[in-house]
Amino acid sequence: MTTRDDTQGTRHADNRRPDDRYREHGLETQCTHAGERWERYDFWSSSTPIYNATTYFYDTFDQLEERIFYRQPGYVYSRYGTPTTTTLERALSTLEGADATLVCASGMAASHLALLAAGAGRDCPVLCSSDVYGSVYTMVEDVFPHLGAPTAFADFTDLNRVEDALRKTGARVVYFEVMTNPLTRVIDAPAVVALAHRYGARAIVDNTFTTPYLLRPFEFGSDFVCHSVSKFLSGHGDVLAGSVGCHQDDFTALHAMLIQVGCALGPNEAWLALRGLKTFALRMERHCANALEVAHFLESHPMIERVRYAGLPSHPQYAVARRIFPPGRSGAMLSFDIADCDQARAVRFLDALRLVLPATTLGDIYSLIVNPARSTHRWLGPERLAALGILPGTFRMSVGIENVEDLKADLDQALRTSR
């Protein structure tokens, strides 16, 4: 028979006894302080804790001052960083090969911060790819000119046009997505970055669609790499977050910009993104495999006029994709045009879907689809949409991790129902 150790329960109860520091204080003080800052732990938690604190302090004011003036690493106020957000930043720096990364409140905040940190503003022209996320297009076209920054757009799939635009505009900041939104064109990112540097411009690469699973832009000299962390990196549709990776020389300016703009990421959101990041590589493997099958299915479907997927030989930039992406990896994003499709049929198609979700986001475990002309890019107007190649029957699809046969069946029945 095992002898009971009566001291064991006593030791276990020690951390749950009344807080002697505040026994003699008033109820109000006890409610405020009792139990807090009880001990410094001598263990690690398997998952990073959520530090829901706005403010941090130290044993002495001298220690606090060392952190305030960045003489020692640490935390002062959560807008400047928290242990939870720093853990996410360290993970993203590792994945991207960045010298440092800062996380922020959204993907749009990341794009905004990157442009500001790169110098966009008065007398610093910005050259942007014409095929980008609609809100980025609007920010570059409408917001930055008010800050005194001349802006211009070009087709970045044509390197001659990029060079011509750099020469004519004198751009000092270049911004583009490697795989464009919504038409999933593939830009020769190493060549564009090299051109930008040749003409004295800094290059910002939005790696949201491609992710480090396909491409690591710092390996070919990008100055900044931004993400909507809400998408593939976190992957579950439950967190709004962004990130900007940079070189060491740019970190101070980027961090100062985040502090002054105030778009800090909260610790709860950082924890959710960290949790999603754990399965990122596993999810991307399924995303890519499913997307290739769905692309082949759509390309052979009699009601589909055109499919753009980087893994198909028919893709206009297939050779570029094969050169800059790893073998067998082409991402989860595709776009396609339904033949003879007007706005009414586009709506019927979306309403008929039962498994694929019509939603204005991407990168979730679920398959998601959107009609850009009616949603993400609607404010561009009919003429500009047509010039970009976005038709009433154009759809952008983010292929999820479901059973691929179920996805094909759902797309097929919706196409037939919409006739």
Short mmCIF file of C-alpha atoms in Angstrom, two decimals:
data_model
loop_
_atom_site.label_atom_id
_atom_site.label_comp_id
_atom_site.label_asym_id
_atom_site.label_seq_id
_atom_site.Cartn_x
_atom_site.Cartn_y
_atom_site.Cartn_z
CA MET A 1 0.00 0.00 0.00
CA THR A 2 1.38 3.42 -0.95
CA THR A 3 1.95 5.73 1.99
CA ARG A 4 0.25 9.09 1.63
CA ASP A 5 2.50 12.14 1.74
CA ASP A 6 0.42 14.70 3.63
CA THR A 7 2.86 17.48 2.76
CA GLN A 8 2.09 17.03 -0.93
CA GLY A 9 -1.33 18.62 -0.66
CA THR A 10 0.10 21.41 1.43
CA ARG A 11 2.72 22.22 -1.21
CA HIS A 12 0.07 22.08 -3.94
CA ALA A 13 -2.11 24.49 -2.01
CA ASP A 14 0.64 27.03 -1.35
CA ASN A 15 0.03 29.03 -4.53
CA ARG A 16 -3.68 29.18 -3.76
CA ARG A 17 -3.50 30.56 -0.22
CA PRO A 18 -4.41 34.15 0.67
CA ASP A 19 -1.99 36.81 -0.54
CA ASP A 20 -0.16 37.88 2.63
CA ARG A 21 0.99 41.11 1.01
CA TYR A 22 -2.53 42.50 1.09
CA ARG A 23 -4.22 40.81 4.09
CA GLU A 24 -4.31 44.04 6.08
CA HIS A 25 -5.38 46.31 3.22
CA GLY A 26 -8.87 47.47 2.41
CA LEU A 27 -11.27 45.50 0.23
CA GLU A 28 -10.80 47.91 -2.68
CA THR A 29 -7.02 47.41 -2.63
CA GLN A 30 -7.40 43.65 -2.25
CA CYS A 31 -9.69 43.50 -5.29
CA THR A 32 -7.18 45.54 -7.29
CA HIS A 33 -3.89 43.85 -6.33
CA ALA A 34 -4.35 40.50 -4.59
CA GLY A 35 -2.95 37.54 -6.51
CA GLU A 36 -1.25 39.65 -9.17
CA ARG A 37 2.51 39.45 -9.73
CA TRP A 38 2.69 36.62 -7.20
CA GLU A 39 5.70 34.78 -8.58
CA ARG A 40 8.19 34.55 -11.41
CA TYR A 41 7.75 31.17 -13.02
CA ASP A 42 10.53 28.64 -13.52
CA PHE A 43 8.83 26.78 -16.38
CA TRP A 44 7.83 27.22 -20.02
CA SER A 45 4.27 26.89 -21.30
CA SER A 46 3.83 24.72 -24.40
CA SER A 47 1.79 27.49 -26.05
CA THR A 48 2.71 31.16 -25.88
CA PRO A 49 0.50 32.89 -23.27
CA ILE A 50 -1.80 35.76 -24.20
CA TYR A 51 -0.43 38.83 -22.45
CA ASN A 52 -3.58 40.91 -22.04
CA ALA A 53 -1.79 43.83 -20.44
CA THR A 54 -1.48 47.34 -21.81
CA THR A 55 1.48 48.28 -19.61
CA TYR A 56 4.63 46.67 -18.17
CA PHE A 57 6.81 47.78 -15.26
CA TYR A 58 10.02 46.63 -13.60
CA ASP A 59 11.59 46.34 -10.14
CA THR A 60 13.29 49.72 -10.54
CA PHE A 61 12.62 52.81 -12.62
CA ASP A 62 16.13 52.55 -14.08
CA GLN A 63 15.16 49.18 -15.57
CA LEU A 64 12.00 50.71 -17.05
CA GLU A 65 13.97 53.63 -18.50
CA GLU A 66 16.35 51.20 -20.20
CA ARG A 67 13.34 49.77 -22.08
CA ILE A 68 11.73 53.13 -22.80
CA PHE A 69 14.84 54.27 -24.66
CA TYR A 70 15.50 50.85 -26.28
CA ARG A 71 18.80 50.36 -24.48
CA GLN A 72 17.55 46.96 -23.35
CA PRO A 73 14.98 44.68 -24.99
CA GLY A 74 11.67 44.49 -23.19
CA TYR A 75 8.16 45.88 -22.97
CA VAL A 76 6.69 49.17 -21.81
CA TYR A 77 3.32 49.75 -23.50
CA SER A 78 1.45 47.31 -25.71
CA ARG A 79 1.32 49.65 -28.71
CA TYR A 80 5.10 49.22 -28.81
CA GLY A 81 4.85 45.43 -28.55
CA THR A 82 3.87 42.55 -26.27
CA PRO A 83 5.44 39.15 -25.58
CA THR A 84 2.63 37.54 -27.60
CA THR A 85 3.02 39.75 -30.66
CA THR A 86 6.80 39.46 -30.51
CA THR A 87 6.51 35.68 -30.64
CA LEU A 88 4.46 35.98 -33.84
CA GLU A 89 6.93 38.47 -35.29
CA ARG A 90 9.86 36.17 -34.58
CA ALA A 91 8.04 33.27 -36.26
CA LEU A 92 7.23 35.31 -39.38
CA SER A 93 10.80 36.62 -39.62
CA THR A 94 11.96 33.02 -39.60
CA LEU A 95 9.53 31.95 -42.35
CA GLU A 96 10.30 34.93 -44.60
CA GLY A 97 14.02 35.25 -43.92
CA ALA A 98 13.52 38.86 -42.80
CA ASP A 99 15.94 40.65 -40.49
CA ALA A 100 12.90 41.75 -38.48
CA THR A 101 9.10 41.76 -38.74
CA LEU A 102 6.38 43.92 -37.23
CA VAL A 103 2.77 42.80 -37.01
CA CYS A 104 -0.13 45.21 -37.23
CA ALA A 105 -3.91 45.39 -37.23
CA SER A 106 -4.66 44.32 -40.83
CA GLY A 107 -3.21 43.62 -44.24
CA MET A 108 -4.15 47.13 -45.36
CA ALA A 109 -2.31 48.55 -42.36
CA ALA A 110 0.73 46.51 -43.41
CA SER A 111 0.63 47.91 -46.96
CA HIS A 112 0.21 51.45 -45.63
CA LEU A 113 3.09 51.10 -43.16
CA ALA A 114 5.41 49.60 -45.77
CA LEU A 115 4.75 52.46 -48.19
CA LEU A 116 5.32 55.08 -45.49
CA ALA A 117 8.47 53.41 -44.17
CA ALA A 118 9.82 53.09 -47.72
CA GLY A 119 9.55 56.87 -48.04
CA ALA A 120 6.32 57.38 -50.00
CA GLY A 121 5.22 60.97 -49.54
CA ARG A 122 6.11 64.43 -50.75
CA ASP A 123 8.53 64.33 -53.68
CA CYS A 124 8.74 60.53 -53.48
CA PRO A 125 6.71 59.04 -56.38
CA VAL A 126 5.11 55.61 -56.07
CA LEU A 127 4.82 53.11 -58.93
CA CYS A 128 2.23 50.39 -58.32
CA SER A 129 1.12 47.35 -60.27
CA SER A 130 -2.22 48.01 -61.97
CA ASP A 131 -3.51 44.56 -60.96
CA VAL A 132 -3.64 44.74 -57.16
CA TYR A 133 -6.16 44.43 -54.36
CA GLY A 134 -8.86 47.07 -54.87
CA SER A 135 -8.28 48.86 -51.54
CA VAL A 136 -4.54 49.09 -52.20
CA TYR A 137 -5.28 50.55 -55.63
CA THR A 138 -7.56 53.14 -54.02
CA MET A 139 -5.00 53.97 -51.31
CA VAL A 140 -2.24 54.53 -53.86
CA GLU A 141 -4.48 56.46 -56.24
CA ASP A 142 -6.39 58.62 -53.71
CA VAL A 143 -4.64 58.72 -50.32
CA PHE A 144 -0.95 59.13 -51.14
CA PRO A 145 -1.44 62.01 -53.60
CA HIS A 146 -2.95 63.95 -50.68
CA LEU A 147 0.35 63.38 -48.86
CA GLY A 148 2.18 64.90 -51.80
CA ALA A 149 3.25 61.61 -53.39
CA PRO A 150 2.83 61.40 -57.17
CA THR A 151 1.54 57.93 -58.09
CA ALA A 152 1.41 55.87 -61.26
CA PHE A 153 0.32 52.38 -62.31
CA ALA A 154 1.74 49.94 -64.84
CA ASP A 155 1.29 46.37 -66.04
CA PHE A 156 4.03 44.61 -64.09
CA THR A 157 3.82 41.45 -66.18
CA ASP A 158 5.51 43.50 -68.95
CA LEU A 159 9.04 44.35 -67.79
CA ASN A 160 9.50 46.85 -70.63
CA ARG A 161 6.50 48.81 -69.36
CA VAL A 162 7.83 48.67 -65.81
CA GLU A 163 11.19 50.06 -66.89
CA ASP A 164 9.54 52.74 -69.02
CA ALA A 165 7.36 53.79 -66.08
CA LEU A 166 10.36 53.91 -63.73
CA ARG A 167 12.22 56.09 -66.19
CA LYS A 168 9.32 58.48 -66.82
CA THR A 169 7.99 58.81 -63.26
CA GLY A 170 11.23 58.80 -61.32
CA ALA A 171 9.50 56.51 -58.82
CA ARG A 172 11.29 55.95 -55.54
CA VAL A 173 8.92 53.29 -54.23
CA VAL A 174 7.62 50.27 -56.16
CA TYR A 175 4.72 48.16 -54.85
CA PHE A 176 3.36 44.91 -56.32
CA GLU A 177 1.84 41.52 -55.57
CA VAL A 178 3.72 38.49 -56.92
CA MET A 179 0.44 36.79 -57.77
CA THR A 180 -2.00 39.51 -58.60
CA ASN A 181 -5.45 40.15 -57.20
CA PRO A 182 -7.89 39.23 -58.66
CA LEU A 183 -6.61 37.86 -62.00
CA THR A 184 -3.84 35.65 -60.54
CA ARG A 185 -1.24 36.83 -63.02
CA VAL A 186 2.33 36.02 -61.98
CA ILE A 187 4.90 38.81 -61.87
CA ASP A 188 8.58 38.09 -62.37
CA ALA A 189 9.36 39.39 -58.88
CA PRO A 190 13.17 39.01 -58.96
CA ALA A 191 13.33 40.93 -62.26
CA VAL A 192 11.02 43.74 -61.02
CA VAL A 193 13.02 44.15 -57.80
CA ALA A 194 16.24 44.31 -59.80
CA LEU A 195 14.72 46.97 -62.10
CA ALA A 196 13.50 49.01 -59.12
CA HIS A 197 16.95 49.02 -57.57
CA ARG A 198 18.60 49.90 -60.88
CA TYR A 199 16.50 53.08 -60.99
CA GLY A 200 17.02 53.93 -57.32
CA ALA A 201 13.62 52.76 -56.08
CA ARG A 202 12.78 50.65 -53.06
CA ALA A 203 10.71 47.51 -53.65
CA ILE A 204 7.73 46.42 -51.56
CA VAL A 205 6.47 42.91 -52.29
CA ASP A 206 3.02 41.79 -51.13
CA ASN A 207 3.50 38.05 -50.58
CA THR A 208 -0.04 37.29 -49.37
CA PHE A 209 -1.12 35.08 -52.28
CA THR A 210 2.19 33.30 -52.71
CA THR A 211 3.33 33.04 -49.06
CA PRO A 212 6.74 31.70 -47.99
CA TYR A 213 5.52 28.28 -49.12
CA LEU A 214 6.05 29.45 -52.72
CA LEU A 215 8.43 32.38 -52.49
CA ARG A 216 10.73 34.27 -50.08
CA PRO A 217 11.23 37.73 -51.62
CA PHE A 218 14.11 38.74 -49.32
CA GLU A 219 16.19 36.09 -51.07
CA PHE A 220 16.22 38.24 -54.22
CA GLY A 221 16.65 41.60 -52.54
CA SER A 222 13.19 42.94 -51.67
CA ASP A 223 13.29 45.89 -49.28
CA PHE A 224 9.96 45.18 -47.57
CA VAL A 225 7.62 42.17 -47.62
CA CYS A 226 4.05 42.59 -46.42
CA HIS A 227 1.25 40.15 -45.71
CA SER A 228 -2.36 40.04 -44.84
CA VAL A 229 -1.78 37.55 -42.02
CA SER A 230 -5.56 37.12 -41.94
CA LYS A 231 -5.23 34.94 -45.02
CA PHE A 232 -3.11 31.80 -45.57
CA LEU A 233 -0.65 32.34 -42.72
CA SER A 234 -3.34 32.14 -40.02
CA GLY A 235 -5.76 30.35 -42.32
CA HIS A 236 -8.94 29.95 -40.29
CA GLY A 237 -10.90 33.14 -41.00
CA ASP A 238 -10.94 34.19 -37.37
CA VAL A 239 -8.31 36.92 -37.06
CA LEU A 240 -7.60 40.27 -38.71
CA ALA A 241 -3.84 40.93 -38.88
CA GLY A 242 -1.01 42.11 -41.10
CA SER A 243 2.78 42.04 -41.11
CA VAL A 244 5.73 43.89 -42.63
CA GLY A 245 9.17 42.31 -42.84
CA CYS A 246 12.23 44.48 -43.38
CA HIS A 247 16.00 44.76 -43.27
CA GLN A 248 17.69 45.79 -40.03
CA ASP A 249 18.44 49.29 -41.33
CA ASP A 250 14.72 49.96 -41.90
CA PHE A 251 13.42 48.61 -38.61
CA THR A 252 13.65 51.81 -36.56
CA ALA A 253 11.72 53.83 -39.16
CA LEU A 254 9.12 51.09 -39.58
CA HIS A 255 8.63 50.69 -35.82
CA ALA A 256 8.32 54.45 -35.33
CA MET A 257 5.72 54.59 -38.09
CA LEU A 258 3.66 51.81 -36.47
CA ILE A 259 3.76 53.58 -33.10
CA GLN A 260 2.69 56.92 -34.55
CA VAL A 261 0.00 55.55 -36.86
CA GLY A 262 -1.23 53.40 -33.98
CA CYS A 263 -2.26 50.27 -35.90
CA ALA A 264 -0.86 47.83 -33.33
CA LEU A 265 -2.00 44.21 -33.23
CA GLY A 266 -3.62 42.98 -30.02
CA PRO A 267 -2.27 39.95 -28.14
CA ASN A 268 -5.45 37.89 -28.64
CA GLU A 269 -5.22 38.32 -32.41
CA ALA A 270 -1.51 37.51 -32.33
CA TRP A 271 -2.22 34.29 -30.42
CA LEU A 272 -4.86 33.23 -32.94
CA ALA A 273 -2.46 33.89 -35.81
CA LEU A 274 0.25 31.88 -34.03
CA ARG A 275 -2.12 28.98 -33.55
CA GLY A 276 -3.04 28.99 -37.23
CA LEU A 277 0.59 29.29 -38.31
CA LYS A 278 1.39 25.91 -36.74
CA THR A 279 -0.45 24.09 -39.54
CA PHE A 280 0.44 26.51 -42.34
CA ALA A 281 2.71 24.12 -44.29
CA LEU A 282 0.27 21.22 -43.96
CA ARG A 283 -2.63 23.35 -45.15
CA MET A 284 -0.71 24.78 -48.08
CA GLU A 285 0.16 21.32 -49.33
CA ARG A 286 -3.56 20.48 -49.55
CA HIS A 287 -4.47 23.94 -50.89
CA CYS A 288 -2.03 23.56 -53.78
CA ALA A 289 -3.07 19.99 -54.62
CA ASN A 290 -6.77 20.85 -54.59
CA ALA A 291 -6.30 24.03 -56.61
CA LEU A 292 -4.50 22.20 -59.39
CA GLU A 293 -7.31 19.63 -59.66
CA VAL A 294 -10.01 22.29 -59.59
CA ALA A 295 -8.15 24.28 -62.28
CA HIS A 296 -7.94 21.23 -64.56
CA PHE A 297 -11.65 20.55 -63.97
CA LEU A 298 -12.69 24.11 -64.81
CA GLU A 299 -10.44 24.28 -67.86
CA SER A 300 -12.22 21.26 -69.32
CA HIS A 301 -15.71 22.49 -68.42
CA PRO A 302 -17.84 23.52 -71.43
CA MET A 303 -19.26 26.58 -69.62
CA ILE A 304 -15.89 28.07 -68.74
CA GLU A 305 -14.22 30.40 -71.21
CA ARG A 306 -10.86 30.91 -69.47
CA VAL A 307 -8.98 29.67 -66.39
CA ARG A 308 -5.93 31.38 -64.91
CA TYR A 309 -3.95 29.14 -62.58
CA ALA A 310 -0.18 29.32 -62.33
CA GLY A 311 0.11 25.52 -62.45
CA LEU A 312 -1.57 25.22 -65.86
CA PRO A 313 0.56 25.38 -69.02
CA SER A 314 -2.14 27.65 -70.48
CA HIS A 315 -1.42 30.36 -67.90
CA PRO A 316 0.17 33.40 -69.61
CA GLN A 317 3.01 33.49 -67.08
CA TYR A 318 3.40 29.72 -66.66
CA ALA A 319 7.12 29.87 -67.52
CA VAL A 320 7.69 32.61 -64.93
CA ALA A 321 5.81 30.62 -62.29
CA ARG A 322 7.85 27.51 -62.95
CA ARG A 323 11.07 29.50 -62.67
CA ILE A 324 10.31 31.32 -59.40
CA PHE A 325 8.09 28.79 -57.57
CA PRO A 326 9.23 25.39 -56.23
CA PRO A 327 8.34 22.32 -58.33
CA GLY A 328 4.76 21.18 -57.81
CA ARG A 329 3.68 24.33 -55.99
CA SER A 330 1.47 26.92 -57.66
CA GLY A 331 -0.62 28.21 -54.78
CA ALA A 332 -4.30 28.09 -53.90
CA MET A 333 -5.57 31.03 -55.93
CA LEU A 334 -7.15 30.86 -59.37
CA SER A 335 -9.48 32.96 -61.45
CA PHE A 336 -11.84 32.01 -64.26
CA ASP A 337 -14.37 33.52 -66.66
CA ILE A 338 -17.79 31.96 -67.25
CA ALA A 339 -18.68 32.05 -70.94
CA ASP A 340 -21.44 34.49 -71.97
CA CYS A 341 -21.91 35.64 -68.39
CA ASP A 342 -23.65 38.87 -67.49
CA GLN A 343 -24.21 40.24 -63.98
CA ALA A 344 -27.50 38.39 -63.55
CA ARG A 345 -25.93 35.02 -64.36
CA ALA A 346 -22.95 35.79 -62.12
CA VAL A 347 -25.33 36.27 -59.20
CA ARG A 348 -27.26 33.10 -60.03
CA PHE A 349 -24.00 31.15 -60.05
CA LEU A 350 -22.94 32.48 -56.65
CA ASP A 351 -26.38 31.86 -55.14
CA ALA A 352 -26.39 28.28 -56.42
CA LEU A 353 -23.16 27.29 -54.66
CA ARG A 354 -23.66 25.07 -51.62
CA LEU A 355 -20.12 24.21 -50.49
CA VAL A 356 -17.91 26.95 -51.93
CA LEU A 357 -18.59 30.12 -49.92
CA PRO A 358 -19.25 33.43 -51.70
CA ALA A 359 -17.19 35.77 -49.49
CA THR A 360 -14.85 38.71 -50.00
CA THR A 361 -11.80 37.11 -48.43
CA LEU A 362 -9.36 34.32 -49.20
CA GLY A 363 -6.81 31.99 -47.66
CA ASP A 364 -9.17 30.16 -45.27
CA ILE A 365 -9.50 26.41 -44.86
CA TYR A 366 -12.83 26.85 -46.65
CA SER A 367 -13.08 27.33 -50.40
CA LEU A 368 -14.09 30.94 -51.08
CA ILE A 369 -15.20 32.70 -54.24
CA VAL A 370 -15.91 36.26 -55.22
CA ASN A 371 -17.08 38.22 -58.26
CA PRO A 372 -14.57 41.14 -58.27
CA ALA A 373 -16.66 43.37 -60.53
CA ARG A 374 -19.44 43.35 -57.92
CA SER A 375 -17.31 43.37 -54.77
CA THR A 376 -13.57 43.77 -54.22
CA HIS A 377 -12.97 45.97 -57.28
CA ARG A 378 -16.41 47.44 -57.89
CA TRP A 379 -15.37 51.07 -57.29
CA LEU A 380 -12.99 51.01 -60.26
CA GLY A 381 -15.93 51.49 -62.64
CA PRO A 382 -16.87 49.57 -65.82
CA GLU A 383 -14.25 51.12 -68.14
CA ARG A 384 -11.31 50.56 -65.81
CA LEU A 385 -12.50 47.05 -64.95
CA ALA A 386 -12.69 46.18 -68.65
CA ALA A 387 -9.21 47.63 -69.23
CA LEU A 388 -7.85 45.42 -66.45
CA GLY A 389 -9.60 42.35 -67.87
CA ILE A 390 -12.13 42.02 -65.03
CA LEU A 391 -15.41 41.04 -66.70
CA PRO A 392 -18.94 40.54 -65.27
CA GLY A 393 -18.26 36.80 -65.46
CA THR A 394 -14.81 36.88 -63.83
CA PHE A 395 -14.45 35.03 -60.53
CA ARG A 396 -11.58 34.74 -58.08
CA MET A 397 -11.44 31.50 -56.13
CA SER A 398 -9.40 30.58 -53.09
CA VAL A 399 -9.38 26.78 -53.06
CA GLY A 400 -9.74 25.27 -49.58
CA ILE A 401 -8.83 21.94 -48.01
CA GLU A 402 -12.15 20.12 -48.53
CA ASN A 403 -12.52 16.90 -50.49
CA VAL A 404 -11.70 17.98 -54.02
CA GLU A 405 -14.41 15.82 -55.63
CA ASP A 406 -16.99 17.61 -53.50
CA LEU A 407 -15.65 20.96 -54.68
CA LYS A 408 -15.82 19.98 -58.35
CA ALA A 409 -19.37 18.68 -57.93
CA ASP A 410 -20.49 21.92 -56.28
CA LEU A 411 -18.96 24.10 -58.99
CA ASP A 412 -20.50 21.94 -61.71
CA GLN A 413 -24.02 22.03 -60.29
CA ALA A 414 -23.84 25.80 -59.75
CA LEU A 415 -22.67 26.37 -63.31
CA ARG A 416 -25.52 24.30 -64.69
CA THR A 417 -28.09 25.89 -62.39
CA SER A 418 -27.02 29.40 -63.43
CA ARG A 419 -27.75 28.88 -67.15
#
